[in-house]
Short mmCIF file of C-alpha atoms and ligand atoms in Angstrom, two decimals:
data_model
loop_
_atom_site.label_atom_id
_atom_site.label_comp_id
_atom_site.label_asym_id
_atom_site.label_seq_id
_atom_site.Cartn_x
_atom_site.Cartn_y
_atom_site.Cartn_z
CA UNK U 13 39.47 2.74 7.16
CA UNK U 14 41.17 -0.15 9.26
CA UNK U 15 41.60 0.19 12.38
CA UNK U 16 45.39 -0.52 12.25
CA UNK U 17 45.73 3.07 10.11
CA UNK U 18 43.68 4.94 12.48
CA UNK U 19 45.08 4.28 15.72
CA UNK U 20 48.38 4.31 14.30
CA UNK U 21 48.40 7.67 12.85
CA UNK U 22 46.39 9.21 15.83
CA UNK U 23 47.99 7.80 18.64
CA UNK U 24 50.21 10.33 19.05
CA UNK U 25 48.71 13.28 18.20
CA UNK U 26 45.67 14.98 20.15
CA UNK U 27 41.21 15.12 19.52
CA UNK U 28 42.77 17.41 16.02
CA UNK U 29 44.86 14.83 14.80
CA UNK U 30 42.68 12.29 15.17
CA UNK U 31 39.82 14.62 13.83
CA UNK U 32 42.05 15.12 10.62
CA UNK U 33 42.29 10.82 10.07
CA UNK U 34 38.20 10.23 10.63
CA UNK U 35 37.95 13.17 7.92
CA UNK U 36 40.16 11.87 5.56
CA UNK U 37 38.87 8.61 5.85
CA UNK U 38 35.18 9.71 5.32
CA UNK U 39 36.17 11.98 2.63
CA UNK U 40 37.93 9.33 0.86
CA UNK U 41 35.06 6.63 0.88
CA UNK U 42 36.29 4.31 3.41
CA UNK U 43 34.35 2.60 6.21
CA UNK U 44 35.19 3.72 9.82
CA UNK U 45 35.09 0.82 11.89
CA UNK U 46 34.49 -0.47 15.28
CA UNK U 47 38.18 0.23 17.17
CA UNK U 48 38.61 3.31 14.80
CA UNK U 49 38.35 6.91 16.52
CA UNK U 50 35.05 8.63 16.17
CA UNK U 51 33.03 12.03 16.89
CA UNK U 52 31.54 11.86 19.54
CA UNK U 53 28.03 13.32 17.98
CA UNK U 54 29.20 10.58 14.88
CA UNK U 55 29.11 7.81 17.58
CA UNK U 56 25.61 8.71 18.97
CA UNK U 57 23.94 9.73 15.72
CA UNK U 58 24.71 6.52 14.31
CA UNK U 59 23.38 4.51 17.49
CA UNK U 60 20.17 6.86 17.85
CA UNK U 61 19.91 5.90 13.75
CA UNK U 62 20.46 2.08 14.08
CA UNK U 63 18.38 2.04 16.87
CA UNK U 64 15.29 3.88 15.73
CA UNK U 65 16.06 1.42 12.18
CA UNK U 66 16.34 -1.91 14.49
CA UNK U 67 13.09 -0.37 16.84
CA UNK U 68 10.86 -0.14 13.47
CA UNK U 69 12.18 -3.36 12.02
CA UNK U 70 10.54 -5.98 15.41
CA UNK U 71 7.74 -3.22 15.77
CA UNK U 72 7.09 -3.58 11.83
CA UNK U 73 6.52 -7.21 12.68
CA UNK U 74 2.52 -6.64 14.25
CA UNK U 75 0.94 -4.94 11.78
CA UNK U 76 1.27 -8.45 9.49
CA UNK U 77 1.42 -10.78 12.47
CA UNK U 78 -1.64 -10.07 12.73
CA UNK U 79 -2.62 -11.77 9.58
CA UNK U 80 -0.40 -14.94 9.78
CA UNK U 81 -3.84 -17.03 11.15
CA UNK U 82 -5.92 -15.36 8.70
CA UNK U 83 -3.57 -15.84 5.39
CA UNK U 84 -6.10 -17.28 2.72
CA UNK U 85 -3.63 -20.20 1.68
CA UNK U 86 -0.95 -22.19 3.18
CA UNK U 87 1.24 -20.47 0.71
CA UNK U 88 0.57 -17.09 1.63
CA UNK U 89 0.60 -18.18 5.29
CA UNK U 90 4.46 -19.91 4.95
CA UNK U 91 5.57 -16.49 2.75
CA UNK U 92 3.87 -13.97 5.59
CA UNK U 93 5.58 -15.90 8.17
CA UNK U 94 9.11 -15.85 6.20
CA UNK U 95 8.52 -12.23 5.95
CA UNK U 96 7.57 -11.24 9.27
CA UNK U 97 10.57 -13.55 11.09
CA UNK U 98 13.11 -11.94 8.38
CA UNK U 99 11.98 -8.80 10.11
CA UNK U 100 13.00 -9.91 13.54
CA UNK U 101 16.39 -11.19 11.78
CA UNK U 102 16.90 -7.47 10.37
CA UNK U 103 16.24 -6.21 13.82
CA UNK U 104 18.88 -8.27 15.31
CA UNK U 105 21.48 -7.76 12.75
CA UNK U 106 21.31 -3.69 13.40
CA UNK U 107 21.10 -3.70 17.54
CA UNK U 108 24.16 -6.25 16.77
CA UNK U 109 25.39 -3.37 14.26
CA UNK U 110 24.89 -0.42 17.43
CA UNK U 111 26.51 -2.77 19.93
CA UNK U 112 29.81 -2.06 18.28
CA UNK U 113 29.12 1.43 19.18
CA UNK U 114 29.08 0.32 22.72
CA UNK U 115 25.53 0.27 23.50
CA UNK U 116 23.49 -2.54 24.68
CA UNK U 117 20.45 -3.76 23.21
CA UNK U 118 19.10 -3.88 26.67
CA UNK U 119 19.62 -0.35 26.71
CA UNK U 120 17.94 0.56 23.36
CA UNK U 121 15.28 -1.70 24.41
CA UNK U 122 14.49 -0.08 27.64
CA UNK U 123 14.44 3.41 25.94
CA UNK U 124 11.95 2.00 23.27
CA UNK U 125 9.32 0.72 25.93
CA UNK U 126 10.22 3.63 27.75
CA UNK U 127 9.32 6.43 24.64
CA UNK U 128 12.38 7.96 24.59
CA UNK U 129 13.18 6.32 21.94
CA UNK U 130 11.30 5.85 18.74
CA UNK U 131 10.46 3.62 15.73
CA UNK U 132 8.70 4.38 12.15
CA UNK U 133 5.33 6.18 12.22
CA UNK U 134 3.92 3.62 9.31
CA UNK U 135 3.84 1.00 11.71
CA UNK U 136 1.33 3.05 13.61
CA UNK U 137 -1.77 2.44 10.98
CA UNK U 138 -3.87 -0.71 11.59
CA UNK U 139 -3.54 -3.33 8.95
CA UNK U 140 -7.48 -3.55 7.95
CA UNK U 141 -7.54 -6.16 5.03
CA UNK U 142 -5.66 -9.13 4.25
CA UNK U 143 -5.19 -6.64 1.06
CA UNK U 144 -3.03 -4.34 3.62
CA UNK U 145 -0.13 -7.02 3.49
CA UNK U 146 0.47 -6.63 0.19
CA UNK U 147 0.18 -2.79 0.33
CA UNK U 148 2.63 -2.97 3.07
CA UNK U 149 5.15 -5.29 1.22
CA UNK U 150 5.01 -2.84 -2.10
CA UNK U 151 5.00 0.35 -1.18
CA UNK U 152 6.53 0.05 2.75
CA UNK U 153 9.21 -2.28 2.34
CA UNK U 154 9.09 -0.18 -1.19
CA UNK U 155 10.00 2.68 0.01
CA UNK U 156 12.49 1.56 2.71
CA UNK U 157 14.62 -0.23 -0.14
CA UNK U 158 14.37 3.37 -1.46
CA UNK U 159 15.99 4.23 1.68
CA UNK U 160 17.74 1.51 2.54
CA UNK U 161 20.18 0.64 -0.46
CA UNK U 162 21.75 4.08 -0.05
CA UNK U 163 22.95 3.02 3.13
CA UNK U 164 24.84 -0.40 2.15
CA UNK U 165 27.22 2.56 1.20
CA UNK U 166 27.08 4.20 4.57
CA UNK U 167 30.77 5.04 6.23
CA UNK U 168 29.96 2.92 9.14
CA UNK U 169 31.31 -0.68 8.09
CA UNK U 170 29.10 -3.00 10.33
CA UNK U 171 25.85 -0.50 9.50
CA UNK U 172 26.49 -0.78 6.37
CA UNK U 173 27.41 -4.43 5.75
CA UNK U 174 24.41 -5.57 7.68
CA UNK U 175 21.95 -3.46 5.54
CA UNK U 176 23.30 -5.61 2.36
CA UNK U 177 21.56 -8.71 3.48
CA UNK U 178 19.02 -6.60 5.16
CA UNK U 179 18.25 -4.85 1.09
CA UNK U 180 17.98 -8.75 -0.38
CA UNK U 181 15.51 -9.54 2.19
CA UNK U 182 13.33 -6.04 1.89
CA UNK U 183 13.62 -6.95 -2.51
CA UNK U 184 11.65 -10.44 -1.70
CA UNK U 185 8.93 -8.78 0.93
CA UNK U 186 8.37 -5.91 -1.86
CA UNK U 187 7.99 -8.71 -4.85
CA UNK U 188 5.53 -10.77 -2.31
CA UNK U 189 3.56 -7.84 -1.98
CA UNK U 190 3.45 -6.68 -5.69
CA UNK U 191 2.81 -10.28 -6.10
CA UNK U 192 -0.35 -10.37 -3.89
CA UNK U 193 -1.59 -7.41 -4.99
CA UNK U 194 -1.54 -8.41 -8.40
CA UNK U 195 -3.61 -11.53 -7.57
CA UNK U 196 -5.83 -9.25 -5.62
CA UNK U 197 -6.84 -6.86 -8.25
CA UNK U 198 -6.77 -9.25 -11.12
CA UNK U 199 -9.40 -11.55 -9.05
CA UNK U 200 -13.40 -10.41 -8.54
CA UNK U 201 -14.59 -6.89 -8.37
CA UNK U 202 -14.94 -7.25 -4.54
CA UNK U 203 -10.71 -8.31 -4.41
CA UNK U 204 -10.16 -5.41 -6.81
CA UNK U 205 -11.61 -3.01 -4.94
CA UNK U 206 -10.20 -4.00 -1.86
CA UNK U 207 -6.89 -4.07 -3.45
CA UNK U 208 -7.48 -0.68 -4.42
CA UNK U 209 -9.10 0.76 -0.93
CA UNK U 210 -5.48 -0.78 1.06
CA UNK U 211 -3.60 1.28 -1.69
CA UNK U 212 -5.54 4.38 -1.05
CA UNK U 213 -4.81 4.36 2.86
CA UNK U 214 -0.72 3.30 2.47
CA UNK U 215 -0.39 5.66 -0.20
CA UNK U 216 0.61 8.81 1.48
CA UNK U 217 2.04 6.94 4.90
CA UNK U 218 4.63 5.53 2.88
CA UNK U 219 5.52 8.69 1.27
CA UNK U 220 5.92 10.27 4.91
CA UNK U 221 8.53 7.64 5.73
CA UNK U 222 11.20 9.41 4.24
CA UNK U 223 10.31 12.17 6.74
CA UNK U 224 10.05 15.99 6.50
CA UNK U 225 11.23 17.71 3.91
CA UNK U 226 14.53 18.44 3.57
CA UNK U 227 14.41 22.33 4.79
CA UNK U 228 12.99 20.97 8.29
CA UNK U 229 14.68 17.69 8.74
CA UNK U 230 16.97 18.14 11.67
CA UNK U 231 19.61 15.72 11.36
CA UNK U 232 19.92 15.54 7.60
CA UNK U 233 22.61 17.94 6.49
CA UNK U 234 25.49 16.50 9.49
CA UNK U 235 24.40 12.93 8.68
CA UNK U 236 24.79 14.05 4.44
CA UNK U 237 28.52 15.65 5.71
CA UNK U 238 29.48 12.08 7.60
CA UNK U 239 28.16 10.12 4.61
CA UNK U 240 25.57 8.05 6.89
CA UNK U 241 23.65 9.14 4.64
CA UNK U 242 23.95 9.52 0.43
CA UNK U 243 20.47 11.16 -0.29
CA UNK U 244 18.48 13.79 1.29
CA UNK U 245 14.64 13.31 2.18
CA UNK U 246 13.36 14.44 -0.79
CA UNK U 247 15.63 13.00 -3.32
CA UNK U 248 14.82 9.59 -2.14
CA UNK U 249 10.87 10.25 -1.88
CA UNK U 250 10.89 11.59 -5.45
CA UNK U 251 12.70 8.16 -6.69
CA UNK U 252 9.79 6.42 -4.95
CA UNK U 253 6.99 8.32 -6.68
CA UNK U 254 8.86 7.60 -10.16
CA UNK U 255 8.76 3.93 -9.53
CA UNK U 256 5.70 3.68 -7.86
CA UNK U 257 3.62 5.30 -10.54
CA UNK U 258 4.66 2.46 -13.13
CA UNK U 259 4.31 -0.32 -10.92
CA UNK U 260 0.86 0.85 -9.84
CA UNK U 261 0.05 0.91 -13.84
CA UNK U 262 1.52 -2.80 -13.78
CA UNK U 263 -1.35 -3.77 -10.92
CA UNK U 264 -4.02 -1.73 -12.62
CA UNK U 265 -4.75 0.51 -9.38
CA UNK U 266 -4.55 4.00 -9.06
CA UNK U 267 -2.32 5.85 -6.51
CA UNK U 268 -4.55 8.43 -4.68
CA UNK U 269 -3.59 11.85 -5.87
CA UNK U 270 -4.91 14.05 -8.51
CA UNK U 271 -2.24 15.87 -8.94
CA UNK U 272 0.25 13.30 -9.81
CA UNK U 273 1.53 13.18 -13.05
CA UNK U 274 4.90 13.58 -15.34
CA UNK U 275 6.68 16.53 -15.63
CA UNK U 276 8.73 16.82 -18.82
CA UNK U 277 10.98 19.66 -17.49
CA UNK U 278 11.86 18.24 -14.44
CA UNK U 279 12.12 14.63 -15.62
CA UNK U 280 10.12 13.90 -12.55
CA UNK U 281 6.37 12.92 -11.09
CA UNK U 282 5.38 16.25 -9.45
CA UNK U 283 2.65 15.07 -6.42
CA UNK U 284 0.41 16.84 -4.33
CA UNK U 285 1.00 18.03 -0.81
CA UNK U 286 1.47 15.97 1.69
CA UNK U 287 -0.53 16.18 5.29
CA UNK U 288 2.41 16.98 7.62
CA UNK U 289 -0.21 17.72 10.62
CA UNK U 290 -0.74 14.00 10.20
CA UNK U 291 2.98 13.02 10.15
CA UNK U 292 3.86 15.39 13.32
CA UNK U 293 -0.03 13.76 15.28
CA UNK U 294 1.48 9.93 14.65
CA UNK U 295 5.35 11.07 15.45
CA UNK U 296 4.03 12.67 18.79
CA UNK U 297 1.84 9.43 19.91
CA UNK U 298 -1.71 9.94 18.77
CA UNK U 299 -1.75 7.77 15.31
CA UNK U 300 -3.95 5.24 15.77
CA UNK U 301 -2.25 2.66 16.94
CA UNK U 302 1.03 3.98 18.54
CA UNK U 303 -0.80 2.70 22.10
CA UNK U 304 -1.77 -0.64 21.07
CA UNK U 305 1.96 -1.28 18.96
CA UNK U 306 3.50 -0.50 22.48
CA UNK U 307 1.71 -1.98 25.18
CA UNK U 308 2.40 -5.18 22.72
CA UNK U 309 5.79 -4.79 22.28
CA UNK U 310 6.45 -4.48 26.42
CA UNK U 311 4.34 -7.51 26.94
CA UNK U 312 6.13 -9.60 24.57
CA UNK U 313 9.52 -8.25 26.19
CA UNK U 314 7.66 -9.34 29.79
CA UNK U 315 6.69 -12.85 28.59
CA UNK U 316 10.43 -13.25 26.81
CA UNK U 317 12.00 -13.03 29.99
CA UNK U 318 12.40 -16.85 30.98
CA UNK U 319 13.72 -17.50 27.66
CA UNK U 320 16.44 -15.13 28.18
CA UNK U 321 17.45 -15.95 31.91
CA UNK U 322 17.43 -19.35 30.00
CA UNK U 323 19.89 -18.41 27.40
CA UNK U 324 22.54 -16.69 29.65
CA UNK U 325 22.17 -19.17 32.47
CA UNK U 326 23.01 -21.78 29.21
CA UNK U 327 25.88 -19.65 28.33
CA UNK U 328 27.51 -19.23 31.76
CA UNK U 329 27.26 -23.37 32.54
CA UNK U 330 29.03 -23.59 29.29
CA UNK U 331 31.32 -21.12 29.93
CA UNK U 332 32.50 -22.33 33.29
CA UNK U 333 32.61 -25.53 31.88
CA UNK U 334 34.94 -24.91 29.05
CA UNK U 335 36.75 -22.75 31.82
CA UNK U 336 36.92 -25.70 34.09
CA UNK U 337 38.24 -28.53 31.53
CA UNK U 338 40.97 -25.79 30.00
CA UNK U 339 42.33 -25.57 33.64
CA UNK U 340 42.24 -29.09 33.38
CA UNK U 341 44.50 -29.61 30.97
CA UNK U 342 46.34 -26.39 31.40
CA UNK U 343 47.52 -28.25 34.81
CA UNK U 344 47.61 -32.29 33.64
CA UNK U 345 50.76 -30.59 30.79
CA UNK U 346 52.49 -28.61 33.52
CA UNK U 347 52.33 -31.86 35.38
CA UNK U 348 53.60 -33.42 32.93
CA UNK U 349 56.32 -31.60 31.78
CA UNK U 350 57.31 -31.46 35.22
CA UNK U 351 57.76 -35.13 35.24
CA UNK U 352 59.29 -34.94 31.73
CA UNK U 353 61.95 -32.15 33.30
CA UNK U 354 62.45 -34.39 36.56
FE1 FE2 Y 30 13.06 -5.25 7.37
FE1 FE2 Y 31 10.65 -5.87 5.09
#
């Protein structure tokens, strides 16, 4: 939708009126954009949605931070650093995104360190083995491309346009990992199985990032009506377990579930159940690292302080001195058109 349409056909009318545009607009595909009349509840589902999504994107960074001094090559080392600062990129691109909505990213920030905000639960399980990198980058960056592309379609134009870069970045992290896997269990028994144990613990995680199934997933359905999002919950985690399975043939590694396995009728992988109790434990605080993820994440906001006092103070000299030379010349013409005119 541009803006131009919207305002123009609702400025007249009343909260109906420009209900009735927004609905059209969403029905018919287009992207509502910044200046464009909104829903209230559209407005702050969005921003509590980009902001959990930008939260789990600079939080996603420890877990393989944590390897970066420990990557086996120089190679590895240069691609887990790529990775991990492309992470703080796709963080920055969606606070960027919710600041259109006309909320800070000091805000969101404070309401992360604070808890009343959150980020995804995967990043709460400790990254054990130089192995767990390249779990993480094929199934966790796995699934959230599962996620993820749906939403390059999302009404929201600036959401949406900044998860199109944000889905080429997630394709490279998901080949690295694949990649490094591959090396992994095609090297000695010891790599193998250490290959395999990183793909046992990820497994079902990363099938609880697409979060609870669709009967108890509380903002699903209004999100599915504003075409945020395209896919429920368990559509997208079923497209996950369909790739998966052949890609885990590809490594030679087994996914951990006995009761995985093709069904004809369906067209489908069924899968066994999945530990909610688990999911809920993490979401509420006690995974195993939700403490430690955290208390990092404040510190780092602490210690980042001088470098953005730095910044601003930068901006505002440069702003007062652009300021200062436009008056400069704003006055040196009138002078000297007043000369011209005398
Ligand atoms: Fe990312
Ligand atoms: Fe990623």
């Amino acid at each position: 939708m541009t803006g131009v349409t919207a305002t123009a056909t609702a400025a007249a009318g009343t909260d109906a009126s420009y209900q009735a545009v927004f609905d059209a607009a969403v029905a018919a595909d287009e992207r509502i954009e910044p200046r464009d009349w909104m829903p209230e509840e559209y407005r702050s589902s969005l921003v509590r949605q980009m902001a959990q999504h930008a939260h789990s994107e600079i939080i996603g960074m420890q877990p393989e931070a944590n390897w970066i001094t420990r990557a086996p090559s120089l190679r590895r080392k240069a691609i887990l650093m790529a990775k991990v600062q492309d992470e703080a990129g796709h963080g920055l691109y969606l606070y960027s995104a919710a600041e259109t909505l006309g909320t800070g990213r000091d805000e969101l920030l404070d309401k992360l360190h604070s808890g009343r905000q959150k980020y995804s639960s995967i990043f709460n399980y400790p990254t054990l083995t130089w192995a767990d990198v390249g779990a993480i980058g094929w199934l966790v960056d796995g699934a959230a491309i599962t996620n993820q592309v749906p939403l390059c379609r999302c009404s929201y134009g600036p959401y949406a346009r900044a998860m199109v870069r944000i889905c080429k970045e997630e394709s490279f992290h998901q080949r690295q990992g694949y990649e490094l896997l591959l090396a992994l269990s095609q090297g000695t028994p010891d790599q193998h199985a250490m290959a395999q144990d990183a793909v046992n613990r990820w497994w079902w995680p990363s099938l609880m990032m697409f979060g609870p199934p669709d009967d108890e997933s509380a903002h699903s359905a209004q999100s599915m009506t504003w075409k945020i999002k395209r896919h429920s919950n368990d559509e997208l985690r079923q497209r996950f377990v369909d790739i998966a399975v052949g890609q885990a043939e590809g490594l030679g590694l087994t996914l951990p579930d006995p009761e995985l396995r093709w069904n004809e009728e369906r067209g489908h992988h069924d899968f066994g159940p999945i530990d909610w109790t688990e999911f809920w434990e993490v979401l509420k605080g006690n995974g195993p690292c939700n403490e430690q993820r955290i208390t990092q994440r404040r510190r780092a906001h602490e210690e980042g302080a001088w470098v953005r006092e730095a910044a601003a103070s930068y901006a505002t000299k440069h702003q007062t001195q652009r300021s200062r030379s436009q008056s400069q010349s704003q006055s040196q013409s009138q002078h000297a058109n007043g000369e011209a005119t005398a």
